[in-house]
Amino acid sequence: MKTIKFLSLFALSGLVLTSCSDDDPEPVNEEEVITTMTINLVPQGGGTAVRLQSRDLDGDGPEPPVITVSGNFSARTVYDGSIVLLNETETPPENITVEVEEEADEHQFFYTIGASLSAQTDYSNVDGNGNPLGTEFTFSAGDESTGQITFTLRHDLKKPNDGTLADAGGETDIAQTFDVAIE
């Protein structure tokens, strides 16, 4: 009887020991904090650059982001655009653009131009599979007009996609709409 109890206890302790493993759990890839999005647009062939910026230093806090547009676009001009994302809650500020570009196959910027704005955009950089990334792009200003342009960064999306947010799916990391003018 003692042998059966001892064997039962030994078998039970073996189950407990084997069910506890020292495998580390998968690390959680937490979303980065993006407080600032700066879009720099430099006209090809020279001229005045335009900077669009959204800065929200309290994140999801009660204060809205501070939106600035440095000037107007020149009609019938092509601009080289680049997007810089920062986490300014860190000192020094962390450049999130680096991580987005390192994980290019999981990210894509989308540019949505309002119907009243005479402009178009084209991607200038791609991920390792040749799909659009969009931290670099061209902005072609058409005729004089005013309207809005929205920049949206998505992650964990479908690639390739048809260039629309609806088809891409995924989750939005940051989105901001700017009121702009072409003169």
PDB file of C-alpha atoms in Angstrom:
ATOM      1  CA  MET A   1       0.000   0.000   0.000  1.00  0.00           C
ATOM      2  CA  LYS A   2       2.865   2.374   0.864  1.00  0.00           C
ATOM      3  CA  THR A   3       4.516   1.595  -2.483  1.00  0.00           C
ATOM      4  CA  ILE A   4       1.360   2.498  -4.428  1.00  0.00           C
ATOM      5  CA  LYS A   5       1.010   5.811  -2.510  1.00  0.00           C
ATOM      6  CA  PHE A   6       4.706   6.562  -3.102  1.00  0.00           C
ATOM      7  CA  LEU A   7       4.442   5.759  -6.849  1.00  0.00           C
ATOM      8  CA  SER A   8       1.262   7.814  -7.144  1.00  0.00           C
ATOM      9  CA  LEU A   9       2.913  10.745  -5.378  1.00  0.00           C
ATOM     10  CA  PHE A  10       6.041  10.383  -7.566  1.00  0.00           C
ATOM     11  CA  ALA A  11       3.956  10.312 -10.782  1.00  0.00           C
ATOM     12  CA  LEU A  12       1.946  13.335  -9.645  1.00  0.00           C
ATOM     13  CA  SER A  13       5.091  15.344  -8.845  1.00  0.00           C
ATOM     14  CA  GLY A  14       6.497  14.435 -12.280  1.00  0.00           C
ATOM     15  CA  LEU A  15       3.371  15.875 -13.904  1.00  0.00           C
ATOM     16  CA  VAL A  16       3.711  19.070 -11.921  1.00  0.00           C
ATOM     17  CA  LEU A  17       7.391  19.399 -12.816  1.00  0.00           C
ATOM     18  CA  THR A  18       6.859  18.754 -16.512  1.00  0.00           C
ATOM     19  CA  SER A  19       3.910  21.117 -16.773  1.00  0.00           C
ATOM     20  CA  CYS A  20       6.043  23.996 -15.505  1.00  0.00           C
ATOM     21  CA  SER A  21       8.552  24.896 -18.133  1.00  0.00           C
ATOM     22  CA  ASP A  22      11.082  27.665 -18.140  1.00  0.00           C
ATOM     23  CA  ASP A  23      10.228  28.747 -21.708  1.00  0.00           C
ATOM     24  CA  ASP A  24      10.009  32.521 -21.842  1.00  0.00           C
ATOM     25  CA  PRO A  25       6.727  33.854 -23.167  1.00  0.00           C
ATOM     26  CA  GLU A  26       6.687  35.623 -26.520  1.00  0.00           C
ATOM     27  CA  PRO A  27       7.601  39.279 -26.040  1.00  0.00           C
ATOM     28  CA  VAL A  28       4.693  41.649 -26.549  1.00  0.00           C
ATOM     29  CA  ASN A  29       5.353  44.144 -29.337  1.00  0.00           C
ATOM     30  CA  GLU A  30       3.810  47.210 -27.725  1.00  0.00           C
ATOM     31  CA  GLU A  31       2.659  49.998 -29.997  1.00  0.00           C
ATOM     32  CA  GLU A  32       4.968  52.956 -30.095  1.00  0.00           C
ATOM     33  CA  VAL A  33       3.856  56.328 -28.817  1.00  0.00           C
ATOM     34  CA  ILE A  34       3.740  58.877 -31.639  1.00  0.00           C
ATOM     35  CA  THR A  35       3.382  62.433 -30.375  1.00  0.00           C
ATOM     36  CA  THR A  36       4.559  64.299 -33.460  1.00  0.00           C
ATOM     37  CA  MET A  37       4.152  63.833 -37.200  1.00  0.00           C
ATOM     38  CA  THR A  38       6.084  66.235 -39.433  1.00  0.00           C
ATOM     39  CA  ILE A  39       5.673  66.218 -43.202  1.00  0.00           C
ATOM     40  CA  ASN A  40       8.421  68.075 -45.047  1.00  0.00           C
ATOM     41  CA  LEU A  41       7.686  69.006 -48.675  1.00  0.00           C
ATOM     42  CA  VAL A  42      10.531  70.422 -50.784  1.00  0.00           C
ATOM     43  CA  PRO A  43       9.738  71.713 -54.298  1.00  0.00           C
ATOM     44  CA  GLN A  44      11.701  70.051 -57.086  1.00  0.00           C
ATOM     45  CA  GLY A  45      13.802  72.673 -58.866  1.00  0.00           C
ATOM     46  CA  GLY A  46      13.850  75.072 -55.909  1.00  0.00           C
ATOM     47  CA  GLY A  47      11.383  77.313 -54.153  1.00  0.00           C
ATOM     48  CA  THR A  48       9.780  77.558 -50.744  1.00  0.00           C
ATOM     49  CA  ALA A  49       9.362  74.332 -48.783  1.00  0.00           C
ATOM     50  CA  VAL A  50       6.137  73.563 -46.924  1.00  0.00           C
ATOM     51  CA  ARG A  51       5.980  71.846 -43.538  1.00  0.00           C
ATOM     52  CA  LEU A  52       2.871  70.235 -42.098  1.00  0.00           C
ATOM     53  CA  GLN A  53       2.989  69.206 -38.447  1.00  0.00           C
ATOM     54  CA  SER A  54       0.737  67.619 -35.854  1.00  0.00           C
ATOM     55  CA  ARG A  55       2.090  67.714 -32.314  1.00  0.00           C
ATOM     56  CA  ASP A  56       0.191  66.132 -29.414  1.00  0.00           C
ATOM     57  CA  LEU A  57       2.479  66.055 -26.400  1.00  0.00           C
ATOM     58  CA  ASP A  58      -0.202  64.766 -23.994  1.00  0.00           C
ATOM     59  CA  GLY A  59      -1.130  61.845 -26.276  1.00  0.00           C
ATOM     60  CA  ASP A  60      -4.685  60.759 -25.494  1.00  0.00           C
ATOM     61  CA  GLY A  61      -4.937  63.511 -22.879  1.00  0.00           C
ATOM     62  CA  PRO A  62      -7.485  66.309 -22.872  1.00  0.00           C
ATOM     63  CA  GLU A  63      -5.510  68.721 -25.058  1.00  0.00           C
ATOM     64  CA  PRO A  64      -6.004  68.478 -28.844  1.00  0.00           C
ATOM     65  CA  PRO A  65      -2.961  68.269 -31.119  1.00  0.00           C
ATOM     66  CA  VAL A  66      -1.374  71.504 -32.297  1.00  0.00           C
ATOM     67  CA  ILE A  67      -1.642  71.589 -36.095  1.00  0.00           C
ATOM     68  CA  THR A  68       0.640  73.864 -38.136  1.00  0.00           C
ATOM     69  CA  VAL A  69       0.995  74.475 -41.865  1.00  0.00           C
ATOM     70  CA  SER A  70       4.033  76.634 -42.696  1.00  0.00           C
ATOM     71  CA  GLY A  71       2.685  78.058 -45.968  1.00  0.00           C
ATOM     72  CA  ASN A  72       0.898  77.427 -49.232  1.00  0.00           C
ATOM     73  CA  PHE A  73       1.883  75.187 -52.118  1.00  0.00           C
ATOM     74  CA  SER A  74       2.802  76.642 -55.493  1.00  0.00           C
ATOM     75  CA  ALA A  75       0.485  75.673 -58.332  1.00  0.00           C
ATOM     76  CA  ARG A  76       1.730  73.127 -60.885  1.00  0.00           C
ATOM     77  CA  THR A  77       4.738  72.217 -58.732  1.00  0.00           C
ATOM     78  CA  VAL A  78       5.987  68.771 -57.690  1.00  0.00           C
ATOM     79  CA  TYR A  79       7.235  68.417 -54.111  1.00  0.00           C
ATOM     80  CA  ASP A  80       9.424  65.683 -52.643  1.00  0.00           C
ATOM     81  CA  GLY A  81       7.829  64.669 -49.356  1.00  0.00           C
ATOM     82  CA  SER A  82       9.175  62.903 -46.290  1.00  0.00           C
ATOM     83  CA  ILE A  83       7.466  62.014 -43.039  1.00  0.00           C
ATOM     84  CA  VAL A  84       9.142  62.039 -39.627  1.00  0.00           C
ATOM     85  CA  LEU A  85       7.416  60.474 -36.606  1.00  0.00           C
ATOM     86  CA  LEU A  86       8.639  61.253 -33.097  1.00  0.00           C
ATOM     87  CA  ASN A  87       7.890  60.207 -29.538  1.00  0.00           C
ATOM     88  CA  GLU A  88       8.612  63.417 -27.675  1.00  0.00           C
ATOM     89  CA  THR A  89       7.716  61.929 -24.290  1.00  0.00           C
ATOM     90  CA  GLU A  90      11.275  60.536 -24.365  1.00  0.00           C
ATOM     91  CA  THR A  91      14.419  62.615 -23.826  1.00  0.00           C
ATOM     92  CA  PRO A  92      15.921  62.859 -26.357  1.00  0.00           C
ATOM     93  CA  PRO A  93      12.887  62.328 -28.616  1.00  0.00           C
ATOM     94  CA  GLU A  94      12.697  58.847 -30.140  1.00  0.00           C
ATOM     95  CA  ASN A  95      12.527  58.725 -33.954  1.00  0.00           C
ATOM     96  CA  ILE A  96       9.687  56.263 -34.614  1.00  0.00           C
ATOM     97  CA  THR A  97      10.193  56.576 -38.394  1.00  0.00           C
ATOM     98  CA  VAL A  98      13.220  54.290 -38.066  1.00  0.00           C
ATOM     99  CA  GLU A  99      11.081  51.496 -36.600  1.00  0.00           C
ATOM    100  CA  VAL A 100       8.338  51.990 -39.212  1.00  0.00           C
ATOM    101  CA  GLU A 101      10.926  51.654 -41.992  1.00  0.00           C
ATOM    102  CA  GLU A 102      12.537  48.604 -40.331  1.00  0.00           C
ATOM    103  CA  GLU A 103       9.079  46.987 -40.172  1.00  0.00           C
ATOM    104  CA  ALA A 104       8.077  48.238 -43.639  1.00  0.00           C
ATOM    105  CA  ASP A 105       6.251  45.012 -44.547  1.00  0.00           C
ATOM    106  CA  GLU A 106       3.853  45.690 -41.628  1.00  0.00           C
ATOM    107  CA  HIS A 107       3.265  49.424 -42.280  1.00  0.00           C
ATOM    108  CA  GLN A 108       1.970  51.766 -44.959  1.00  0.00           C
ATOM    109  CA  PHE A 109       1.088  55.450 -45.150  1.00  0.00           C
ATOM    110  CA  PHE A 110      -2.059  56.463 -46.995  1.00  0.00           C
ATOM    111  CA  TYR A 111      -2.689  59.955 -48.357  1.00  0.00           C
ATOM    112  CA  THR A 112      -6.309  60.997 -48.736  1.00  0.00           C
ATOM    113  CA  ILE A 113      -6.837  64.172 -50.766  1.00  0.00           C
ATOM    114  CA  GLY A 114     -10.141  66.025 -50.417  1.00  0.00           C
ATOM    115  CA  ALA A 115     -12.215  66.430 -53.575  1.00  0.00           C
ATOM    116  CA  SER A 116     -11.707  70.214 -53.718  1.00  0.00           C
ATOM    117  CA  LEU A 117      -7.889  70.064 -53.650  1.00  0.00           C
ATOM    118  CA  SER A 118      -6.194  69.850 -57.067  1.00  0.00           C
ATOM    119  CA  ALA A 119      -3.325  67.502 -56.169  1.00  0.00           C
ATOM    120  CA  GLN A 120      -2.108  63.930 -56.276  1.00  0.00           C
ATOM    121  CA  THR A 121       0.479  61.833 -54.449  1.00  0.00           C
ATOM    122  CA  ASP A 122       2.755  58.965 -55.447  1.00  0.00           C
ATOM    123  CA  TYR A 123       4.808  56.631 -53.266  1.00  0.00           C
ATOM    124  CA  SER A 124       8.595  57.021 -53.435  1.00  0.00           C
ATOM    125  CA  ASN A 125       9.664  54.147 -51.182  1.00  0.00           C
ATOM    126  CA  VAL A 126       8.576  50.533 -50.807  1.00  0.00           C
ATOM    127  CA  ASP A 127       8.975  47.552 -48.495  1.00  0.00           C
ATOM    128  CA  GLY A 128      11.152  44.503 -49.218  1.00  0.00           C
ATOM    129  CA  ASN A 129       8.393  42.986 -51.369  1.00  0.00           C
ATOM    130  CA  GLY A 130       7.971  46.062 -53.567  1.00  0.00           C
ATOM    131  CA  ASN A 131       4.739  47.191 -51.862  1.00  0.00           C
ATOM    132  CA  PRO A 132       4.270  50.877 -50.960  1.00  0.00           C
ATOM    133  CA  LEU A 133       5.548  52.155 -47.601  1.00  0.00           C
ATOM    134  CA  GLY A 134       5.121  55.898 -48.016  1.00  0.00           C
ATOM    135  CA  THR A 135       7.466  57.590 -45.548  1.00  0.00           C
ATOM    136  CA  GLU A 136       8.764  59.197 -48.754  1.00  0.00           C
ATOM    137  CA  PHE A 137       6.455  60.397 -51.543  1.00  0.00           C
ATOM    138  CA  THR A 138       5.816  63.050 -54.162  1.00  0.00           C
ATOM    139  CA  PHE A 139       3.056  65.631 -53.896  1.00  0.00           C
ATOM    140  CA  SER A 140       2.008  67.147 -57.215  1.00  0.00           C
ATOM    141  CA  ALA A 141       0.167  70.424 -56.725  1.00  0.00           C
ATOM    142  CA  GLY A 142      -2.238  71.180 -59.554  1.00  0.00           C
ATOM    143  CA  ASP A 143      -4.243  74.348 -60.124  1.00  0.00           C
ATOM    144  CA  GLU A 144      -5.097  76.923 -57.455  1.00  0.00           C
ATOM    145  CA  SER A 145      -7.404  75.361 -54.892  1.00  0.00           C
ATOM    146  CA  THR A 146      -7.963  74.786 -51.186  1.00  0.00           C
ATOM    147  CA  GLY A 147      -8.864  71.631 -49.356  1.00  0.00           C
ATOM    148  CA  GLN A 148      -7.668  68.908 -47.055  1.00  0.00           C
ATOM    149  CA  ILE A 149      -5.100  66.149 -47.123  1.00  0.00           C
ATOM    150  CA  THR A 150      -5.060  63.374 -44.537  1.00  0.00           C
ATOM    151  CA  PHE A 151      -2.009  61.281 -43.706  1.00  0.00           C
ATOM    152  CA  THR A 152      -2.775  57.891 -42.132  1.00  0.00           C
ATOM    153  CA  LEU A 153      -0.239  55.295 -40.953  1.00  0.00           C
ATOM    154  CA  ARG A 154      -1.577  51.746 -40.726  1.00  0.00           C
ATOM    155  CA  HIS A 155       0.091  48.608 -39.363  1.00  0.00           C
ATOM    156  CA  ASP A 156      -0.763  44.904 -39.550  1.00  0.00           C
ATOM    157  CA  LEU A 157      -2.507  45.544 -42.850  1.00  0.00           C
ATOM    158  CA  LYS A 158      -3.047  43.576 -46.034  1.00  0.00           C
ATOM    159  CA  LYS A 159      -0.238  44.005 -48.560  1.00  0.00           C
ATOM    160  CA  PRO A 160      -0.574  44.341 -51.448  1.00  0.00           C
ATOM    161  CA  ASN A 161      -3.804  46.339 -51.293  1.00  0.00           C
ATOM    162  CA  ASP A 162      -5.711  48.565 -53.705  1.00  0.00           C
ATOM    163  CA  GLY A 163      -4.416  51.771 -52.089  1.00  0.00           C
ATOM    164  CA  THR A 164      -7.502  52.414 -49.977  1.00  0.00           C
ATOM    165  CA  LEU A 165      -7.847  52.248 -46.212  1.00  0.00           C
ATOM    166  CA  ALA A 166     -10.930  50.038 -46.584  1.00  0.00           C
ATOM    167  CA  ASP A 167      -9.072  47.373 -48.563  1.00  0.00           C
ATOM    168  CA  ALA A 168      -5.891  47.577 -46.476  1.00  0.00           C
ATOM    169  CA  GLY A 169      -7.548  47.008 -43.113  1.00  0.00           C
ATOM    170  CA  GLY A 170      -5.116  46.933 -40.210  1.00  0.00           C
ATOM    171  CA  GLU A 171      -4.911  49.372 -37.337  1.00  0.00           C
ATOM    172  CA  THR A 172      -4.262  53.101 -37.447  1.00  0.00           C
ATOM    173  CA  ASP A 173      -1.114  54.262 -35.658  1.00  0.00           C
ATOM    174  CA  ILE A 174      -1.673  57.944 -36.432  1.00  0.00           C
ATOM    175  CA  ALA A 175      -3.932  59.972 -38.702  1.00  0.00           C
ATOM    176  CA  GLN A 176      -4.064  63.722 -39.191  1.00  0.00           C
ATOM    177  CA  THR A 177      -5.915  66.022 -41.565  1.00  0.00           C
ATOM    178  CA  PHE A 178      -4.383  69.315 -42.713  1.00  0.00           C
ATOM    179  CA  ASP A 179      -6.137  72.265 -44.362  1.00  0.00           C
ATOM    180  CA  VAL A 180      -3.912  73.417 -47.238  1.00  0.00           C
ATOM    181  CA  ALA A 181      -3.946  75.816 -50.155  1.00  0.00           C
ATOM    182  CA  ILE A 182      -2.395  75.787 -53.610  1.00  0.00           C
ATOM    183  CA  GLU A 183      -1.812  79.267 -55.063  1.00  0.00           C
TER     184      GLU A 183
END
